[in-house]
Amino acid sequence: MRTTKAVVFDLDGVITDTAKYHYLAWKNMADKLGIQIDESFNEQLKGVSRIDSLKRILAHGNKLDAYSPEEIERLANEKNEEYKVLIEDVTAADLLPGIEAFLQELKAASIKMAIGSASKNAPMILEKLGILDYFEYIVDVNHIVNGKPAPDIFLDAIQGLGVKASEAVGIEDAEAGIEALQKAQISSIGIGVIGDTTLPSTAELNISLLS
Ligand code: BG6
Ligand code: MG
C-alpha cells in the first residue's frame, strides 16, 4: 500500500525549461542596470519570486538602496514583459522529458497533483503546455506572503489538495525549493539538485520512486 497520496510539482525547470528564459530576461535587465550576473549567480534566483530575484540582483551589484519600491516594481514588470515575449511560443513540445508519461502514470494511480510554483505566470504556461487539467490545485502566489525558501507555497498546496505533509512528495529543481519542502516536512525529489531522492533529469521520474 502506497503512503504517497499527492505530488506537488514546481513548474519552471521541472515541468518545462522556462528557467532559461527567466535567466535571459534577468541577464538583459542586469546588463541595463550595469550589474554583471552569470549562470552560477542565477542558481540562487531559481525558485525565488520576481521581486525578490530583482532585489538579489540589485544587492549583488551593491545598488539595492539606489531604487525606490516603486522603481523596483516597475523594473520587475519590465522583466516580466520581456519574459512573456520569450515564452509566447511555448507548446506541449516544450514539456521536459518524461513529464507527460509521469503525469499519466500518477493520474492512473489516482494520485492527486498540484502546482507549487513561485510564478504568477504558472496558469498561463500550464495552459500553453496543454496539461492544466491534470492539476487539482494550483497555488496562487498572489495570496502567499513568504515565497520559497519559506514553506508557505508547499503548505498551501497540500492544504489545497487536502493531504498531510507525510502523504505528499514535492519535485523541485531549485535549492530554495528543496529548502521550502524541508521546512514544510514534505519529502523531496530533486532534479539536478540534492533532495531526499536525487535525479539527474525528469526522464527518470516514475511512480516507483514514491513510497
Ligand atoms: C519561479 C522561477 O518558478 O518563479 C523564478 O524559478 C521566478 O526564476 C519565479 O522568478 C517567479 O516567476 P514569475 O513568472 O512570477 O516572474
Ligand atoms: Mg524551478
JSON list of C-alpha atoms and ligand atoms in Angstrom, two decimals:
[
{"chain": "A", "resi": 1, "resn": "MET", "atom": "CA", "xyz": [0.00, 0.00, 0.00]},
{"chain": "A", "resi": 2, "resn": "ARG", "atom": "CA", "xyz": [1.44, 3.34, -1.10]},
{"chain": "A", "resi": 3, "resn": "THR", "atom": "CA", "xyz": [1.55, 6.12, 1.54]},
{"chain": "A", "resi": 4, "resn": "THR", "atom": "CA", "xyz": [2.00, 8.88, -1.04]},
{"chain": "A", "resi": 5, "resn": "LYS", "atom": "CA", "xyz": [-1.36, 10.38, -1.95]},
{"chain": "A", "resi": 6, "resn": "ALA", "atom": "CA", "xyz": [-0.18, 13.55, -3.68]},
{"chain": "A", "resi": 7, "resn": "VAL", "atom": "CA", "xyz": [2.64, 15.05, -5.71]},
{"chain": "A", "resi": 8, "resn": "VAL", "atom": "CA", "xyz": [3.36, 18.78, -5.73]},
{"chain": "A", "resi": 9, "resn": "PHE", "atom": "CA", "xyz": [5.26, 19.96, -8.79]},
{"chain": "A", "resi": 10, "resn": "ASP", "atom": "CA", "xyz": [7.41, 23.01, -9.16]},
{"chain": "A", "resi": 11, "resn": "LEU", "atom": "CA", "xyz": [6.94, 24.40, -12.69]},
{"chain": "A", "resi": 12, "resn": "ASP", "atom": "CA", "xyz": [9.97, 26.29, -14.04]},
{"chain": "A", "resi": 13, "resn": "GLY", "atom": "CA", "xyz": [12.81, 23.80, -14.55]},
{"chain": "A", "resi": 14, "resn": "VAL", "atom": "CA", "xyz": [10.72, 20.74, -13.58]},
{"chain": "A", "resi": 15, "resn": "ILE", "atom": "CA", "xyz": [7.80, 20.63, -16.00]},
{"chain": "A", "resi": 16, "resn": "THR", "atom": "CA", "xyz": [9.29, 22.84, -18.69]},
{"chain": "A", "resi": 17, "resn": "ASP", "atom": "CA", "xyz": [12.59, 24.59, -19.26]},
{"chain": "A", "resi": 18, "resn": "THR", "atom": "CA", "xyz": [11.34, 28.15, -18.73]},
{"chain": "A", "resi": 19, "resn": "ALA", "atom": "CA", "xyz": [14.24, 28.61, -16.28]},
{"chain": "A", "resi": 20, "resn": "LYS", "atom": "CA", "xyz": [16.43, 29.54, -19.26]},
{"chain": "A", "resi": 21, "resn": "TYR", "atom": "CA", "xyz": [14.02, 32.32, -20.30]},
{"chain": "A", "resi": 22, "resn": "HIS", "atom": "CA", "xyz": [13.88, 33.71, -16.75]},
{"chain": "A", "resi": 23, "resn": "TYR", "atom": "CA", "xyz": [17.68, 33.85, -16.83]},
{"chain": "A", "resi": 24, "resn": "LEU", "atom": "CA", "xyz": [17.79, 35.52, -20.22]},
{"chain": "A", "resi": 25, "resn": "ALA", "atom": "CA", "xyz": [15.32, 38.23, -19.19]},
{"chain": "A", "resi": 26, "resn": "TRP", "atom": "CA", "xyz": [17.13, 38.84, -15.88]},
{"chain": "A", "resi": 27, "resn": "LYS", "atom": "CA", "xyz": [20.50, 38.96, -17.64]},
{"chain": "A", "resi": 28, "resn": "ASN", "atom": "CA", "xyz": [19.20, 41.64, -20.03]},
{"chain": "A", "resi": 29, "resn": "MET", "atom": "CA", "xyz": [17.77, 43.62, -17.12]},
{"chain": "A", "resi": 30, "resn": "ALA", "atom": "CA", "xyz": [21.02, 43.32, -15.11]},
{"chain": "A", "resi": 31, "resn": "ASP", "atom": "CA", "xyz": [23.05, 44.47, -18.14]},
{"chain": "A", "resi": 32, "resn": "LYS", "atom": "CA", "xyz": [20.79, 47.51, -18.41]},
{"chain": "A", "resi": 33, "resn": "LEU", "atom": "CA", "xyz": [21.39, 48.29, -14.74]},
{"chain": "A", "resi": 34, "resn": "GLY", "atom": "CA", "xyz": [25.16, 47.85, -15.13]},
{"chain": "A", "resi": 35, "resn": "ILE", "atom": "CA", "xyz": [25.26, 44.71, -12.99]},
{"chain": "A", "resi": 36, "resn": "GLN", "atom": "CA", "xyz": [27.10, 41.54, -14.01]},
{"chain": "A", "resi": 37, "resn": "ILE", "atom": "CA", "xyz": [25.33, 38.24, -13.45]},
{"chain": "A", "resi": 38, "resn": "ASP", "atom": "CA", "xyz": [26.23, 34.78, -14.73]},
{"chain": "A", "resi": 39, "resn": "GLU", "atom": "CA", "xyz": [24.70, 31.30, -14.70]},
{"chain": "A", "resi": 40, "resn": "SER", "atom": "CA", "xyz": [26.28, 30.44, -11.39]},
{"chain": "A", "resi": 41, "resn": "PHE", "atom": "CA", "xyz": [24.71, 33.54, -9.73]},
{"chain": "A", "resi": 42, "resn": "ASN", "atom": "CA", "xyz": [21.43, 32.60, -11.44]},
{"chain": "A", "resi": 43, "resn": "GLU", "atom": "CA", "xyz": [21.26, 29.37, -9.39]},
{"chain": "A", "resi": 44, "resn": "GLN", "atom": "CA", "xyz": [20.25, 31.44, -6.35]},
{"chain": "A", "resi": 45, "resn": "LEU", "atom": "CA", "xyz": [17.44, 33.11, -8.31]},
{"chain": "A", "resi": 46, "resn": "LYS", "atom": "CA", "xyz": [15.77, 29.81, -9.17]},
{"chain": "A", "resi": 47, "resn": "GLY", "atom": "CA", "xyz": [12.51, 29.35, -7.28]},
{"chain": "A", "resi": 48, "resn": "VAL", "atom": "CA", "xyz": [12.71, 32.89, -5.90]},
{"chain": "A", "resi": 49, "resn": "SER", "atom": "CA", "xyz": [9.83, 35.34, -6.55]},
{"chain": "A", "resi": 50, "resn": "ARG", "atom": "CA", "xyz": [10.07, 38.04, -9.21]},
{"chain": "A", "resi": 51, "resn": "ILE", "atom": "CA", "xyz": [10.56, 40.93, -6.75]},
{"chain": "A", "resi": 52, "resn": "ASP", "atom": "CA", "xyz": [12.99, 39.00, -4.52]},
{"chain": "A", "resi": 53, "resn": "SER", "atom": "CA", "xyz": [15.01, 37.98, -7.60]},
{"chain": "A", "resi": 54, "resn": "LEU", "atom": "CA", "xyz": [15.37, 41.63, -8.63]},
{"chain": "A", "resi": 55, "resn": "LYS", "atom": "CA", "xyz": [16.36, 42.60, -5.08]},
{"chain": "A", "resi": 56, "resn": "ARG", "atom": "CA", "xyz": [19.03, 39.89, -5.08]},
{"chain": "A", "resi": 57, "resn": "ILE", "atom": "CA", "xyz": [20.40, 41.20, -8.39]},
{"chain": "A", "resi": 58, "resn": "LEU", "atom": "CA", "xyz": [20.45, 44.78, -7.09]},
{"chain": "A", "resi": 59, "resn": "ALA", "atom": "CA", "xyz": [22.14, 43.67, -3.85]},
{"chain": "A", "resi": 60, "resn": "HIS", "atom": "CA", "xyz": [24.70, 41.72, -5.91]},
{"chain": "A", "resi": 61, "resn": "GLY", "atom": "CA", "xyz": [25.56, 45.00, -7.73]},
{"chain": "A", "resi": 62, "resn": "ASN", "atom": "CA", "xyz": [25.51, 47.00, -4.45]},
{"chain": "A", "resi": 63, "resn": "LYS", "atom": "CA", "xyz": [22.60, 49.01, -5.84]},
{"chain": "A", "resi": 64, "resn": "LEU", "atom": "CA", "xyz": [19.70, 47.92, -3.67]},
{"chain": "A", "resi": 65, "resn": "ASP", "atom": "CA", "xyz": [19.50, 51.31, -1.91]},
{"chain": "A", "resi": 66, "resn": "ALA", "atom": "CA", "xyz": [19.52, 53.20, -5.22]},
{"chain": "A", "resi": 67, "resn": "TYR", "atom": "CA", "xyz": [15.94, 52.18, -6.14]},
{"chain": "A", "resi": 68, "resn": "SER", "atom": "CA", "xyz": [12.62, 53.01, -4.50]},
{"chain": "A", "resi": 69, "resn": "PRO", "atom": "CA", "xyz": [9.97, 50.28, -4.02]},
{"chain": "A", "resi": 70, "resn": "GLU", "atom": "CA", "xyz": [8.05, 51.83, -6.95]},
{"chain": "A", "resi": 71, "resn": "GLU", "atom": "CA", "xyz": [11.11, 51.66, -9.24]},
{"chain": "A", "resi": 72, "resn": "ILE", "atom": "CA", "xyz": [11.74, 48.06, -8.19]},
{"chain": "A", "resi": 73, "resn": "GLU", "atom": "CA", "xyz": [8.13, 47.23, -9.05]},
{"chain": "A", "resi": 74, "resn": "ARG", "atom": "CA", "xyz": [8.48, 48.91, -12.46]},
{"chain": "A", "resi": 75, "resn": "LEU", "atom": "CA", "xyz": [11.73, 47.10, -13.29]},
{"chain": "A", "resi": 76, "resn": "ALA", "atom": "CA", "xyz": [10.24, 43.76, -12.23]},
{"chain": "A", "resi": 77, "resn": "ASN", "atom": "CA", "xyz": [7.25, 44.40, -14.52]},
{"chain": "A", "resi": 78, "resn": "GLU", "atom": "CA", "xyz": [9.61, 45.27, -17.36]},
{"chain": "A", "resi": 79, "resn": "LYS", "atom": "CA", "xyz": [11.46, 41.97, -16.90]},
{"chain": "A", "resi": 80, "resn": "ASN", "atom": "CA", "xyz": [8.15, 40.13, -16.90]},
{"chain": "A", "resi": 81, "resn": "GLU", "atom": "CA", "xyz": [7.06, 41.78, -20.15]},
{"chain": "A", "resi": 82, "resn": "GLU", "atom": "CA", "xyz": [10.26, 40.53, -21.84]},
{"chain": "A", "resi": 83, "resn": "TYR", "atom": "CA", "xyz": [9.82, 37.08, -20.25]},
{"chain": "A", "resi": 84, "resn": "LYS", "atom": "CA", "xyz": [6.25, 36.85, -21.60]},
{"chain": "A", "resi": 85, "resn": "VAL", "atom": "CA", "xyz": [7.52, 37.56, -25.12]},
{"chain": "A", "resi": 86, "resn": "LEU", "atom": "CA", "xyz": [10.16, 34.83, -24.72]},
{"chain": "A", "resi": 87, "resn": "ILE", "atom": "CA", "xyz": [7.57, 32.22, -23.68]},
{"chain": "A", "resi": 88, "resn": "GLU", "atom": "CA", "xyz": [4.97, 33.21, -26.24]},
{"chain": "A", "resi": 89, "resn": "ASP", "atom": "CA", "xyz": [5.56, 30.15, -28.43]},
{"chain": "A", "resi": 90, "resn": "VAL", "atom": "CA", "xyz": [5.68, 27.54, -25.66]},
{"chain": "A", "resi": 91, "resn": "THR", "atom": "CA", "xyz": [3.68, 24.41, -26.59]},
{"chain": "A", "resi": 92, "resn": "ALA", "atom": "CA", "xyz": [3.35, 20.77, -25.45]},
{"chain": "A", "resi": 93, "resn": "ALA", "atom": "CA", "xyz": [6.61, 20.12, -27.32]},
{"chain": "A", "resi": 94, "resn": "ASP", "atom": "CA", "xyz": [8.35, 22.08, -24.53]},
{"chain": "A", "resi": 95, "resn": "LEU", "atom": "CA", "xyz": [7.43, 19.60, -21.78]},
{"chain": "A", "resi": 96, "resn": "LEU", "atom": "CA", "xyz": [10.62, 18.22, -20.25]},
{"chain": "A", "resi": 97, "resn": "PRO", "atom": "CA", "xyz": [11.43, 14.54, -20.94]},
{"chain": "A", "resi": 98, "resn": "GLY", "atom": "CA", "xyz": [9.19, 12.01, -19.18]},
{"chain": "A", "resi": 99, "resn": "ILE", "atom": "CA", "xyz": [6.82, 14.60, -17.68]},
{"chain": "A", "resi": 100, "resn": "GLU", "atom": "CA", "xyz": [3.70, 13.74, -19.65]},
{"chain": "A", "resi": 101, "resn": "ALA", "atom": "CA", "xyz": [4.17, 10.00, -19.09]},
{"chain": "A", "resi": 102, "resn": "PHE", "atom": "CA", "xyz": [4.69, 10.61, -15.36]},
{"chain": "A", "resi": 103, "resn": "LEU", "atom": "CA", "xyz": [1.52, 12.76, -15.13]},
{"chain": "A", "resi": 104, "resn": "GLN", "atom": "CA", "xyz": [-0.44, 9.99, -16.86]},
{"chain": "A", "resi": 105, "resn": "GLU", "atom": "CA", "xyz": [1.01, 7.38, -14.52]},
{"chain": "A", "resi": 106, "resn": "LEU", "atom": "CA", "xyz": [0.05, 9.43, -11.43]},
{"chain": "A", "resi": 107, "resn": "LYS", "atom": "CA", "xyz": [-3.44, 10.08, -12.78]},
{"chain": "A", "resi": 108, "resn": "ALA", "atom": "CA", "xyz": [-4.00, 6.37, -13.48]},
{"chain": "A", "resi": 109, "resn": "ALA", "atom": "CA", "xyz": [-2.97, 5.63, -9.86]},
{"chain": "A", "resi": 110, "resn": "SER", "atom": "CA", "xyz": [-5.38, 8.35, -8.54]},
{"chain": "A", "resi": 111, "resn": "ILE", "atom": "CA", "xyz": [-2.53, 10.33, -7.01]},
{"chain": "A", "resi": 112, "resn": "LYS", "atom": "CA", "xyz": [-3.52, 13.98, -6.59]},
{"chain": "A", "resi": 113, "resn": "MET", "atom": "CA", "xyz": [-1.41, 16.63, -8.27]},
{"chain": "A", "resi": 114, "resn": "ALA", "atom": "CA", "xyz": [-0.79, 20.29, -7.52]},
{"chain": "A", "resi": 115, "resn": "ILE", "atom": "CA", "xyz": [1.47, 23.05, -8.78]},
{"chain": "A", "resi": 116, "resn": "GLY", "atom": "CA", "xyz": [3.57, 24.76, -6.13]},
{"chain": "A", "resi": 117, "resn": "SER", "atom": "CA", "xyz": [5.35, 27.34, -8.25]},
{"chain": "A", "resi": 118, "resn": "ALA", "atom": "CA", "xyz": [6.54, 30.83, -7.30]},
{"chain": "A", "resi": 119, "resn": "SER", "atom": "CA", "xyz": [5.48, 32.04, -10.74]},
{"chain": "A", "resi": 120, "resn": "LYS", "atom": "CA", "xyz": [2.49, 34.29, -11.32]},
{"chain": "A", "resi": 121, "resn": "ASN", "atom": "CA", "xyz": [2.64, 33.10, -14.94]},
{"chain": "A", "resi": 122, "resn": "ALA", "atom": "CA", "xyz": [2.07, 29.45, -13.94]},
{"chain": "A", "resi": 123, "resn": "PRO", "atom": "CA", "xyz": [-1.60, 29.02, -15.03]},
{"chain": "A", "resi": 124, "resn": "MET", "atom": "CA", "xyz": [-0.88, 30.60, -18.44]},
{"chain": "A", "resi": 125, "resn": "ILE", "atom": "CA", "xyz": [2.16, 28.37, -19.02]},
{"chain": "A", "resi": 126, "resn": "LEU", "atom": "CA", "xyz": [0.26, 25.21, -17.99]},
{"chain": "A", "resi": 127, "resn": "GLU", "atom": "CA", "xyz": [-2.44, 26.16, -20.47]},
{"chain": "A", "resi": 128, "resn": "LYS", "atom": "CA", "xyz": [0.13, 26.61, -23.26]},
{"chain": "A", "resi": 129, "resn": "LEU", "atom": "CA", "xyz": [1.67, 23.22, -22.37]},
{"chain": "A", "resi": 130, "resn": "GLY", "atom": "CA", "xyz": [-1.80, 21.62, -22.55]},
{"chain": "A", "resi": 131, "resn": "ILE", "atom": "CA", "xyz": [-1.54, 19.97, -19.09]},
{"chain": "A", "resi": 132, "resn": "LEU", "atom": "CA", "xyz": [-3.72, 22.25, -16.95]},
{"chain": "A", "resi": 133, "resn": "ASP", "atom": "CA", "xyz": [-6.36, 19.56, -16.41]},
{"chain": "A", "resi": 134, "resn": "TYR", "atom": "CA", "xyz": [-4.01, 17.20, -14.58]},
{"chain": "A", "resi": 135, "resn": "PHE", "atom": "CA", "xyz": [-3.84, 19.54, -11.61]},
{"chain": "A", "resi": 136, "resn": "GLU", "atom": "CA", "xyz": [-6.45, 19.60, -8.92]},
{"chain": "A", "resi": 137, "resn": "TYR", "atom": "CA", "xyz": [-4.89, 22.65, -7.27]},
{"chain": "A", "resi": 138, "resn": "ILE", "atom": "CA", "xyz": [-2.57, 25.47, -8.36]},
{"chain": "A", "resi": 139, "resn": "VAL", "atom": "CA", "xyz": [-1.07, 27.66, -5.64]},
{"chain": "A", "resi": 140, "resn": "ASP", "atom": "CA", "xyz": [-1.98, 31.30, -6.30]},
{"chain": "A", "resi": 141, "resn": "VAL", "atom": "CA", "xyz": [1.18, 33.13, -5.25]},
{"chain": "A", "resi": 142, "resn": "ASN", "atom": "CA", "xyz": [-0.70, 36.43, -5.23]},
{"chain": "A", "resi": 143, "resn": "HIS", "atom": "CA", "xyz": [-2.03, 35.24, -1.87]},
{"chain": "A", "resi": 144, "resn": "ILE", "atom": "CA", "xyz": [1.26, 33.95, -0.47]},
{"chain": "A", "resi": 145, "resn": "VAL", "atom": "CA", "xyz": [3.22, 36.30, 1.78]},
{"chain": "A", "resi": 146, "resn": "ASN", "atom": "CA", "xyz": [6.51, 34.40, 2.06]},
{"chain": "A", "resi": 147, "resn": "GLY", "atom": "CA", "xyz": [7.94, 32.81, -1.09]},
{"chain": "A", "resi": 148, "resn": "LYS", "atom": "CA", "xyz": [10.46, 29.94, -1.29]},
{"chain": "A", "resi": 149, "resn": "PRO", "atom": "CA", "xyz": [12.64, 29.10, 0.68]},
{"chain": "A", "resi": 150, "resn": "ALA", "atom": "CA", "xyz": [9.79, 29.63, 3.18]},
{"chain": "A", "resi": 151, "resn": "PRO", "atom": "CA", "xyz": [7.45, 26.61, 3.32]},
{"chain": "A", "resi": 152, "resn": "ASP", "atom": "CA", "xyz": [4.24, 28.60, 2.65]},
{"chain": "A", "resi": 153, "resn": "ILE", "atom": "CA", "xyz": [3.77, 27.70, -1.05]},
{"chain": "A", "resi": 154, "resn": "PHE", "atom": "CA", "xyz": [4.02, 23.97, -0.35]},
{"chain": "A", "resi": 155, "resn": "LEU", "atom": "CA", "xyz": [1.89, 24.16, 2.81]},
{"chain": "A", "resi": 156, "resn": "ASP", "atom": "CA", "xyz": [-0.80, 25.91, 0.76]},
{"chain": "A", "resi": 157, "resn": "ALA", "atom": "CA", "xyz": [-0.51, 23.20, -1.93]},
{"chain": "A", "resi": 158, "resn": "ILE", "atom": "CA", "xyz": [-1.11, 20.30, 0.46]},
{"chain": "A", "resi": 159, "resn": "GLN", "atom": "CA", "xyz": [-3.92, 22.17, 2.16]},
{"chain": "A", "resi": 160, "resn": "GLY", "atom": "CA", "xyz": [-5.48, 22.78, -1.25]},
{"chain": "A", "resi": 161, "resn": "LEU", "atom": "CA", "xyz": [-5.28, 19.07, -2.04]},
{"chain": "A", "resi": 162, "resn": "GLY", "atom": "CA", "xyz": [-6.46, 18.04, 1.43]},
{"chain": "A", "resi": 163, "resn": "VAL", "atom": "CA", "xyz": [-3.48, 15.81, 2.25]},
{"chain": "A", "resi": 164, "resn": "LYS", "atom": "CA", "xyz": [-0.95, 15.74, 5.10]},
{"chain": "A", "resi": 165, "resn": "ALA", "atom": "CA", "xyz": [2.72, 16.61, 4.60]},
{"chain": "A", "resi": 166, "resn": "SER", "atom": "CA", "xyz": [3.64, 12.98, 5.26]},
{"chain": "A", "resi": 167, "resn": "GLU", "atom": "CA", "xyz": [1.38, 11.89, 2.38]},
{"chain": "A", "resi": 168, "resn": "ALA", "atom": "CA", "xyz": [2.94, 14.24, -0.18]},
{"chain": "A", "resi": 169, "resn": "VAL", "atom": "CA", "xyz": [6.10, 14.41, -2.27]},
{"chain": "A", "resi": 170, "resn": "GLY", "atom": "CA", "xyz": [7.44, 17.60, -3.86]},
{"chain": "A", "resi": 171, "resn": "ILE", "atom": "CA", "xyz": [9.52, 17.84, -7.03]},
{"chain": "A", "resi": 172, "resn": "GLU", "atom": "CA", "xyz": [12.00, 20.71, -7.33]},
{"chain": "A", "resi": 173, "resn": "ASP", "atom": "CA", "xyz": [14.99, 21.86, -9.36]},
{"chain": "A", "resi": 174, "resn": "ALA", "atom": "CA", "xyz": [16.00, 24.76, -7.08]},
{"chain": "A", "resi": 175, "resn": "GLU", "atom": "CA", "xyz": [17.84, 24.89, -3.78]},
{"chain": "A", "resi": 176, "resn": "ALA", "atom": "CA", "xyz": [15.27, 27.40, -2.47]},
{"chain": "A", "resi": 177, "resn": "GLY", "atom": "CA", "xyz": [12.52, 24.90, -3.36]},
{"chain": "A", "resi": 178, "resn": "ILE", "atom": "CA", "xyz": [14.18, 21.94, -1.64]},
{"chain": "A", "resi": 179, "resn": "GLU", "atom": "CA", "xyz": [14.64, 24.09, 1.48]},
{"chain": "A", "resi": 180, "resn": "ALA", "atom": "CA", "xyz": [10.95, 25.08, 1.34]},
{"chain": "A", "resi": 181, "resn": "LEU", "atom": "CA", "xyz": [9.92, 21.40, 1.13]},
{"chain": "A", "resi": 182, "resn": "GLN", "atom": "CA", "xyz": [12.18, 20.51, 4.06]},
{"chain": "A", "resi": 183, "resn": "LYS", "atom": "CA", "xyz": [10.61, 23.27, 6.16]},
{"chain": "A", "resi": 184, "resn": "ALA", "atom": "CA", "xyz": [7.14, 22.02, 5.17]},
{"chain": "A", "resi": 185, "resn": "GLN", "atom": "CA", "xyz": [8.25, 18.47, 6.17]},
{"chain": "A", "resi": 186, "resn": "ILE", "atom": "CA", "xyz": [7.37, 17.17, 2.72]},
{"chain": "A", "resi": 187, "resn": "SER", "atom": "CA", "xyz": [9.80, 14.70, 1.20]},
{"chain": "A", "resi": 188, "resn": "SER", "atom": "CA", "xyz": [11.53, 15.92, -1.93]},
{"chain": "A", "resi": 189, "resn": "ILE", "atom": "CA", "xyz": [12.69, 14.71, -5.30]},
{"chain": "A", "resi": 190, "resn": "GLY", "atom": "CA", "xyz": [15.49, 16.97, -6.52]},
{"chain": "A", "resi": 191, "resn": "ILE", "atom": "CA", "xyz": [16.05, 17.30, -10.26]},
{"chain": "A", "resi": 192, "resn": "GLY", "atom": "CA", "xyz": [19.71, 18.20, -10.71]},
{"chain": "A", "resi": 193, "resn": "VAL", "atom": "CA", "xyz": [19.73, 19.41, -7.11]},
{"chain": "A", "resi": 194, "resn": "ILE", "atom": "CA", "xyz": [20.08, 17.36, -3.93]},
{"chain": "A", "resi": 195, "resn": "GLY", "atom": "CA", "xyz": [16.77, 16.27, -2.41]},
{"chain": "A", "resi": 196, "resn": "ASP", "atom": "CA", "xyz": [15.66, 13.26, -0.33]},
{"chain": "A", "resi": 197, "resn": "THR", "atom": "CA", "xyz": [15.78, 11.50, -3.69]},
{"chain": "A", "resi": 198, "resn": "THR", "atom": "CA", "xyz": [18.04, 12.99, -6.35]},
{"chain": "A", "resi": 199, "resn": "LEU", "atom": "CA", "xyz": [17.63, 12.52, -10.10]},
{"chain": "A", "resi": 200, "resn": "PRO", "atom": "CA", "xyz": [19.80, 13.84, -12.92]},
{"chain": "A", "resi": 201, "resn": "SER", "atom": "CA", "xyz": [16.77, 14.66, -15.08]},
{"chain": "A", "resi": 202, "resn": "THR", "atom": "CA", "xyz": [12.99, 14.45, -15.32]},
{"chain": "A", "resi": 203, "resn": "ALA", "atom": "CA", "xyz": [13.35, 11.47, -17.66]},
{"chain": "A", "resi": 204, "resn": "GLU", "atom": "CA", "xyz": [13.96, 9.29, -14.57]},
{"chain": "A", "resi": 205, "resn": "LEU", "atom": "CA", "xyz": [10.68, 10.24, -12.85]},
{"chain": "A", "resi": 206, "resn": "ASN", "atom": "CA", "xyz": [8.36, 7.28, -12.30]},
{"chain": "A", "resi": 207, "resn": "ILE", "atom": "CA", "xyz": [5.78, 6.15, -9.81]},
{"chain": "A", "resi": 208, "resn": "SER", "atom": "CA", "xyz": [8.02, 3.53, -8.18]},
{"chain": "A", "resi": 209, "resn": "LEU", "atom": "CA", "xyz": [10.01, 6.42, -6.62]},
{"chain": "A", "resi": 210, "resn": "LEU", "atom": "CA", "xyz": [7.00, 7.17, -4.41]},
{"chain": "A", "resi": 211, "resn": "SER", "atom": "CA", "xyz": [6.78, 5.33, -1.08]},
{"chain": "B", "resi": 1, "resn": "BG6", "atom": "C1", "xyz": [9.99, 30.55, -10.23]},
{"chain": "B", "resi": 1, "resn": "BG6", "atom": "C2", "xyz": [11.26, 30.71, -11.04]},
{"chain": "B", "resi": 1, "resn": "BG6", "atom": "O1", "xyz": [9.35, 29.39, -10.60]},
{"chain": "B", "resi": 1, "resn": "BG6", "atom": "O2", "xyz": [9.13, 31.65, -10.44]},
{"chain": "B", "resi": 1, "resn": "BG6", "atom": "C3", "xyz": [11.92, 32.04, -10.75]},
{"chain": "B", "resi": 1, "resn": "BG6", "atom": "O3", "xyz": [12.15, 29.66, -10.73]},
{"chain": "B", "resi": 1, "resn": "BG6", "atom": "C4", "xyz": [10.91, 33.17, -10.95]},
{"chain": "B", "resi": 1, "resn": "BG6", "atom": "O4", "xyz": [13.03, 32.20, -11.59]},
{"chain": "B", "resi": 1, "resn": "BG6", "atom": "C5", "xyz": [9.67, 32.92, -10.10]},
{"chain": "B", "resi": 1, "resn": "BG6", "atom": "O5", "xyz": [11.50, 34.42, -10.58]},
{"chain": "B", "resi": 1, "resn": "BG6", "atom": "C6", "xyz": [8.59, 33.99, -10.31]},
{"chain": "B", "resi": 1, "resn": "BG6", "atom": "O6", "xyz": [8.11, 33.89, -11.62]},
{"chain": "B", "resi": 1, "resn": "BG6", "atom": "P1", "xyz": [7.20, 34.95, -12.38]},
{"chain": "B", "resi": 1, "resn": "BG6", "atom": "O7", "xyz": [6.80, 34.22, -13.63]},
{"chain": "B", "resi": 1, "resn": "BG6", "atom": "O8", "xyz": [6.04, 35.25, -11.48]},
{"chain": "B", "resi": 1, "resn": "BG6", "atom": "O9", "xyz": [8.06, 36.15, -12.62]},
{"chain": "B", "resi": 2, "resn": "MG", "atom": "MG", "xyz": [12.08, 25.61, -10.54]}
]
